[in-house]
Amino acid sequence: MKYIFTVVILLSTISLCSFTYKPTKTSVSIQGEQFYINNQITYKNRYWKGNKIEGLLFNSRMVQGIFDDLNGDTRDNFKYPDSGKWDADRNTTEFVNAMEDWKAHGLLSFTLNLQGGSPLGYGNHGWINSTFDSLGNLREDYLTRLEKILNKSNELGMVVILGYFYFGQDEQLKDEQAVVNAVDNITNWILQKGYKNILIEINNECDVKYDHTILQPQRVHELIKKVQEISGNKLLVSTSYGGNKIPSSEVIAASDFVLLHGNGVNDPKRIEEMVALVRQSESYSAKPILFNEDDHFDFDKESYNFLSATESYASWGYFDFRMKGEDYTAGFQSVPVDWTISSDRKKAFFNKLKEITGY
C-alpha cells in the first residue's frame, strides 16, 4: 500500500511539474538606438566593411506563420501542390522546422502577423484570416499555432515582431470597441504567457485602407500608448506606414522604435534619406530605426537597399512574395509557403545576411 501511495504522489508531482513548466525565456530590450537580446547587444563587436553591425536587428517578413482561411469559398486558393489541400497546422509546423536554419544565417528576428498579409502577394480577395473574431475575442486554434512559433523563438533566442492588425482583415472586427477588445485580449495573453521576446507592431501600414479610424494615422498612437500602459511599458511598441513614407511626429514620439518600409524605394539613396528624416524629426529621441518590409533585392550590386540601411545604422527586413510565373519554392508571403531557404532569391538574401553578420 505504501508503494502505491508513493507512486501516486510521484506521478502527481510529475504531472504538476509538466503543467507548470515554462521554457527558458528570451528577452528583447532597447538601449538608445541599439537592440539587446538577453541583456547582450546583438551581433556583439561585429563590424562589416567599416559599418557597425552590433545593436542592429536584421529581420525577415514571415507574416503567414499562423495563416488560415476561414472562408470556404476561397480556401482552395491555398492548396499545397503535393497534397491538393490547405493545412494550417502543416504550415506552422514547417515554419517552426525552418527557424533554426534562418538563425544559423544570422537572422535574429522576423515579422509575424495575427491577421497575416496578402497571401497572393498584394491585395485581398475575400479570404478570412484573423486571430480575432468580430468582437475582438481570441481564436484558440490561432493561439495554439502562435504559441508553437513563440516557444521555438524563445528556444532559439530570436525576436518576434508581432503585428496585431492588417488592412483587408481589420473589417472582420465589428467596430472600434472590438478593435480595443482585441488589443486588450492579445496584450494580456502575451503578458500572461510571460513572453519577453516580442516587439509589437500595432498594424501594418496604418495609412493604407483601414476601416476603423483608431487604426489610421491620426489615432493609431492611442493604441501604441494603450499597449504600453497595459504592459507597464514591459512591451516595446510601434506601428508602420506604407513604403517610402515617414511616420508622423506623433507616432515617432509614441513609439519605442521606429518602423519604416522600403517598398517603392528604387533608389537606395532614398533609404538613407528616410533614416535621416526620422532622426531629424523634432519628436525623435534616440531609439532604433528598423525596416521590417522591403521588396528590393540586388544583393550582388554595388548599391542596394539592404546596404544603404546598414550604412545608415538602421536594421533592415527582407520581404519576398511569389512573383508571376514562379513556383512554390519562391517567396515567404505567398501561401502556401515553402519556409525553407529554397529559391535563388532567398539564398541570395540569407547568404548576404550571413556575410554581414559573420554567422
Short mmCIF file of C-alpha atoms in Angstrom, two decimals, residues 50-319:
data_model
loop_
_atom_site.label_atom_id
_atom_site.label_comp_id
_atom_site.label_asym_id
_atom_site.label_seq_id
_atom_site.Cartn_x
_atom_site.Cartn_y
_atom_site.Cartn_z
CA GLY A 50 33.55 49.60 -41.78
CA ASN A 51 29.89 49.58 -40.80
CA LYS A 52 28.81 48.98 -37.23
CA ILE A 53 26.55 45.94 -37.09
CA GLU A 54 26.25 45.38 -33.33
CA GLY A 55 22.96 46.65 -31.95
CA LEU A 56 21.01 46.09 -35.18
CA LEU A 57 18.16 43.64 -35.62
CA PHE A 58 18.09 42.15 -39.13
CA ASN A 59 14.75 40.52 -39.87
CA SER A 60 12.51 38.93 -42.48
CA ARG A 61 8.80 39.27 -43.20
CA MET A 62 7.37 35.83 -42.33
CA VAL A 63 3.84 37.04 -41.61
CA GLN A 64 1.92 33.91 -42.65
CA GLY A 65 3.22 31.58 -39.94
CA ILE A 66 -0.24 31.07 -38.38
CA PHE A 67 -2.28 31.68 -41.55
CA ASP A 68 -5.64 30.06 -42.16
CA ASP A 69 -8.59 30.87 -44.39
CA LEU A 70 -11.95 30.66 -42.66
CA ASN A 71 -13.81 31.33 -45.90
CA GLY A 72 -14.66 28.01 -47.56
CA ASP A 73 -15.16 29.75 -50.91
CA THR A 74 -11.53 30.95 -51.11
CA ARG A 75 -9.69 28.31 -49.09
CA ASP A 76 -8.76 26.28 -52.17
CA ASN A 77 -6.59 29.17 -53.38
CA PHE A 78 -4.00 27.98 -50.89
CA LYS A 79 -3.75 24.25 -51.63
CA TYR A 80 -0.35 22.61 -51.31
CA PRO A 81 0.87 21.35 -54.70
CA ASP A 82 1.72 17.91 -53.30
CA SER A 83 -1.48 17.24 -51.30
CA GLY A 84 -4.09 19.29 -53.15
CA LYS A 85 -5.43 20.79 -49.91
CA TRP A 86 -4.69 23.58 -47.46
CA ASP A 87 -3.41 22.64 -43.99
CA ALA A 88 -2.88 25.38 -41.37
CA ASP A 89 -1.14 23.07 -38.90
CA ARG A 90 1.29 21.84 -41.55
CA ASN A 91 2.10 25.46 -42.39
CA THR A 92 3.03 26.27 -38.79
CA THR A 93 4.96 23.04 -38.30
CA GLU A 94 7.07 23.68 -41.40
CA PHE A 95 7.63 27.27 -40.24
CA VAL A 96 8.94 26.07 -36.87
CA ASN A 97 11.15 23.47 -38.54
CA ALA A 98 12.81 26.13 -40.72
CA MET A 99 13.59 28.64 -37.96
CA GLU A 100 16.88 27.10 -36.84
CA ASP A 101 18.33 27.44 -40.34
CA TRP A 102 17.28 31.10 -40.51
CA LYS A 103 19.02 31.77 -37.20
CA ALA A 104 22.16 29.96 -38.38
CA HIS A 105 22.45 32.53 -41.18
CA GLY A 106 22.28 35.45 -38.73
CA LEU A 107 18.54 36.19 -38.74
CA LEU A 108 17.65 37.34 -35.24
CA SER A 109 14.08 38.46 -35.87
CA PHE A 110 11.03 38.07 -38.09
CA THR A 111 7.64 39.71 -38.50
CA LEU A 112 4.63 37.51 -37.75
CA ASN A 113 1.09 38.89 -38.16
CA LEU A 114 -2.08 37.93 -36.31
CA GLN A 115 -4.07 38.79 -39.46
CA GLY A 116 -1.40 37.67 -41.91
CA GLY A 117 -0.57 39.60 -45.06
CA SER A 118 -1.69 39.48 -48.68
CA PRO A 119 -1.32 35.73 -49.38
CA LEU A 120 -1.20 36.15 -53.13
CA GLY A 121 1.46 38.87 -52.99
CA TYR A 122 -0.60 42.05 -52.92
CA GLY A 123 -4.34 42.66 -52.47
CA ASN A 124 -7.21 40.97 -50.63
CA HIS A 125 -9.91 38.90 -52.35
CA GLY A 126 -12.36 37.62 -49.78
CA TRP A 127 -10.32 35.30 -47.58
CA ILE A 128 -10.78 35.50 -43.81
CA ASN A 129 -7.60 35.21 -41.79
CA SER A 130 -7.81 36.66 -38.30
CA THR A 131 -6.75 35.68 -34.79
CA PHE A 132 -9.65 37.87 -33.62
CA ASP A 133 -13.37 37.23 -34.06
CA SER A 134 -15.83 40.04 -34.80
CA LEU A 135 -15.91 41.16 -31.14
CA GLY A 136 -12.14 41.05 -30.60
CA ASN A 137 -12.08 37.69 -28.83
CA LEU A 138 -9.11 35.40 -29.48
CA ARG A 139 -9.47 32.25 -31.61
CA GLU A 140 -7.92 29.31 -29.79
CA ASP A 141 -6.66 27.49 -32.89
CA TYR A 142 -4.70 30.58 -33.93
CA LEU A 143 -3.25 30.92 -30.43
CA THR A 144 -2.15 27.28 -30.46
CA ARG A 145 -0.21 27.84 -33.66
CA LEU A 146 1.15 31.16 -32.40
CA GLU A 147 2.40 29.58 -29.21
CA LYS A 148 4.38 26.97 -31.15
CA ILE A 149 6.26 29.70 -33.00
CA LEU A 150 6.79 31.86 -29.92
CA ASN A 151 8.10 28.89 -27.94
CA LYS A 152 10.56 27.99 -30.68
CA SER A 153 11.73 31.60 -30.96
CA ASN A 154 12.30 31.58 -27.20
CA GLU A 155 14.37 28.44 -27.52
CA LEU A 156 16.48 29.87 -30.36
CA GLY A 157 16.97 33.34 -28.88
CA MET A 158 15.01 35.07 -31.65
CA VAL A 159 12.78 38.15 -31.51
CA VAL A 160 9.26 38.21 -32.98
CA ILE A 161 7.88 41.45 -34.41
CA LEU A 162 4.21 40.67 -33.80
CA GLY A 163 1.72 42.58 -35.95
CA TYR A 164 -1.77 42.84 -34.49
CA PHE A 165 -3.83 44.11 -37.46
CA TYR A 166 -3.63 44.01 -41.24
CA PHE A 167 -5.64 46.01 -43.77
CA GLY A 168 -8.10 43.85 -45.65
CA GLN A 169 -8.76 41.93 -42.44
CA ASP A 170 -9.43 44.66 -39.87
CA GLU A 171 -13.01 44.84 -41.16
CA GLN A 172 -13.54 41.41 -39.64
CA LEU A 173 -13.83 43.34 -36.36
CA LYS A 174 -17.32 44.78 -35.84
CA ASP A 175 -16.45 48.25 -34.55
CA GLU A 176 -13.90 50.31 -32.67
CA GLN A 177 -14.74 48.66 -29.38
CA ALA A 178 -13.94 45.29 -30.95
CA VAL A 179 -10.54 46.63 -32.01
CA VAL A 180 -9.86 47.84 -28.48
CA ASN A 181 -11.02 44.47 -27.10
CA ALA A 182 -8.64 42.69 -29.46
CA VAL A 183 -5.71 44.84 -28.29
CA ASP A 184 -6.60 44.21 -24.66
CA ASN A 185 -7.04 40.48 -25.14
CA ILE A 186 -3.89 39.70 -27.11
CA THR A 187 -1.70 42.00 -25.00
CA ASN A 188 -2.90 40.38 -21.79
CA TRP A 189 -2.40 36.93 -23.34
CA ILE A 190 1.23 37.79 -24.13
CA LEU A 191 1.78 39.05 -20.58
CA GLN A 192 0.09 36.02 -19.00
CA LYS A 193 2.25 33.67 -21.07
CA GLY A 194 5.33 35.58 -19.98
CA TYR A 195 6.82 36.18 -23.42
CA LYS A 196 9.56 38.81 -23.36
CA ASN A 197 10.97 38.38 -26.86
CA ILE A 198 8.23 40.28 -28.68
CA LEU A 199 8.18 43.69 -30.37
CA ILE A 200 4.63 44.87 -31.11
CA GLU A 201 3.61 46.39 -34.45
CA ILE A 202 0.04 47.65 -33.90
CA ASN A 203 -0.78 47.44 -37.59
CA ASN A 204 0.95 47.00 -40.90
CA GLU A 205 0.96 50.26 -42.88
CA CYS A 206 -1.55 52.25 -40.83
CA ASP A 207 -2.01 54.77 -43.67
CA VAL A 208 -3.38 52.14 -46.08
CA LYS A 209 -7.12 51.24 -46.30
CA TYR A 210 -8.07 50.68 -42.65
CA ASP A 211 -11.80 50.76 -41.91
CA HIS A 212 -11.54 51.74 -38.25
CA THR A 213 -10.28 55.26 -37.54
CA ILE A 214 -8.40 54.16 -34.44
CA LEU A 215 -6.14 52.14 -36.78
CA GLN A 216 -5.50 55.12 -39.04
CA PRO A 217 -2.53 57.53 -38.78
CA GLN A 218 -4.29 60.28 -36.85
CA ARG A 219 -5.27 57.96 -33.96
CA VAL A 220 -3.08 54.86 -34.04
CA HIS A 221 -0.79 56.35 -31.39
CA GLU A 222 -3.69 55.77 -28.96
CA LEU A 223 -3.24 52.02 -29.37
CA ILE A 224 0.55 52.28 -29.08
CA LYS A 225 0.09 54.01 -25.72
CA LYS A 226 -2.62 51.54 -24.69
CA VAL A 227 -0.29 48.55 -25.07
CA GLN A 228 2.44 50.43 -23.21
CA GLU A 229 0.01 51.17 -20.37
CA ILE A 230 -1.41 47.63 -20.18
CA SER A 231 2.08 46.17 -20.03
CA GLY A 232 3.55 48.78 -17.72
CA ASN A 233 5.99 49.56 -20.56
CA LYS A 234 7.25 45.98 -20.50
CA LEU A 235 6.29 45.52 -24.15
CA LEU A 236 8.00 47.60 -26.84
CA VAL A 237 5.53 49.01 -29.36
CA SER A 238 5.41 50.78 -32.72
CA THR A 239 3.45 50.80 -35.99
CA SER A 240 4.38 51.11 -39.65
CA TYR A 241 3.43 53.31 -42.60
CA GLY A 242 3.41 52.38 -46.27
CA GLY A 243 6.54 52.11 -48.37
CA ASN A 244 8.63 55.26 -48.76
CA LYS A 245 6.63 57.08 -46.03
CA ILE A 246 7.90 58.78 -42.87
CA PRO A 247 5.77 58.30 -39.73
CA SER A 248 4.10 61.33 -38.21
CA SER A 249 5.77 63.21 -35.37
CA GLU A 250 3.10 61.89 -33.01
CA VAL A 251 3.79 58.26 -33.96
CA ILE A 252 7.57 58.74 -33.77
CA ALA A 253 7.19 60.25 -30.30
CA ALA A 254 4.89 57.49 -29.02
CA SER A 255 6.85 54.56 -30.46
CA ASP A 256 9.60 52.67 -28.64
CA PHE A 257 11.28 52.04 -32.01
CA VAL A 258 10.55 53.49 -35.45
CA LEU A 259 9.34 51.21 -38.22
CA LEU A 260 9.95 52.03 -41.89
CA HIS A 261 9.09 50.24 -45.14
CA GLY A 262 11.28 50.28 -48.25
CA ASN A 263 8.63 49.18 -50.75
CA GLY A 264 8.55 51.62 -53.64
CA VAL A 265 12.08 52.84 -52.92
CA ASN A 266 14.03 52.10 -56.09
CA ASP A 267 16.97 54.37 -55.31
CA PRO A 268 18.98 53.16 -52.29
CA LYS A 269 19.92 56.78 -51.54
CA ARG A 270 16.28 57.33 -50.54
CA ILE A 271 16.71 54.69 -47.82
CA GLU A 272 19.48 56.82 -46.32
CA GLU A 273 17.28 59.90 -46.66
CA MET A 274 14.33 58.22 -44.91
CA VAL A 275 16.51 57.30 -41.94
CA ALA A 276 17.94 60.82 -41.80
CA LEU A 277 14.45 62.37 -41.90
CA VAL A 278 13.36 60.29 -38.92
CA ARG A 279 16.42 61.33 -36.93
CA GLN A 280 15.81 64.97 -37.86
CA SER A 281 12.20 64.87 -36.64
CA GLU A 282 11.55 67.21 -33.73
CA SER A 283 9.85 64.33 -31.89
CA TYR A 284 12.70 61.85 -32.35
CA SER A 285 14.79 60.81 -29.40
CA ALA A 286 17.46 58.11 -29.51
CA LYS A 287 15.64 54.90 -30.42
CA PRO A 288 16.20 52.18 -33.04
CA ILE A 289 15.07 52.64 -36.64
CA LEU A 290 14.03 49.37 -38.23
CA PHE A 291 12.85 48.45 -41.72
CA ASN A 292 10.64 45.35 -41.47
CA GLU A 293 9.45 45.30 -45.06
CA ASP A 294 11.40 45.94 -48.27
CA ASP A 295 10.79 44.11 -51.53
CA HIS A 296 14.06 45.17 -53.16
CA PHE A 297 16.97 42.79 -53.54
CA ASP A 298 20.05 43.17 -55.87
CA PHE A 299 22.35 41.93 -53.12
CA ASP A 300 25.21 41.42 -55.60
CA LYS A 301 25.22 45.01 -56.86
CA GLU A 302 27.33 47.92 -55.71
CA SER A 303 24.31 49.70 -54.23
CA TYR A 304 21.12 48.18 -52.77
CA ASN A 305 18.57 48.99 -50.06
CA PHE A 306 19.89 46.49 -47.50
CA LEU A 307 23.34 48.05 -47.78
CA SER A 308 22.03 51.62 -47.54
CA ALA A 309 20.06 50.83 -44.39
CA THR A 310 23.11 49.17 -42.84
CA GLU A 311 25.35 52.12 -43.70
CA SER A 312 22.75 54.40 -42.06
CA TYR A 313 22.75 52.24 -38.90
CA ALA A 314 19.17 51.07 -39.39
CA SER A 315 18.01 47.46 -39.17
CA TRP A 316 16.67 46.00 -42.42
CA GLY A 317 13.96 43.44 -43.19
CA TYR A 318 13.57 41.19 -46.23
CA PHE A 319 10.13 40.95 -47.90
#
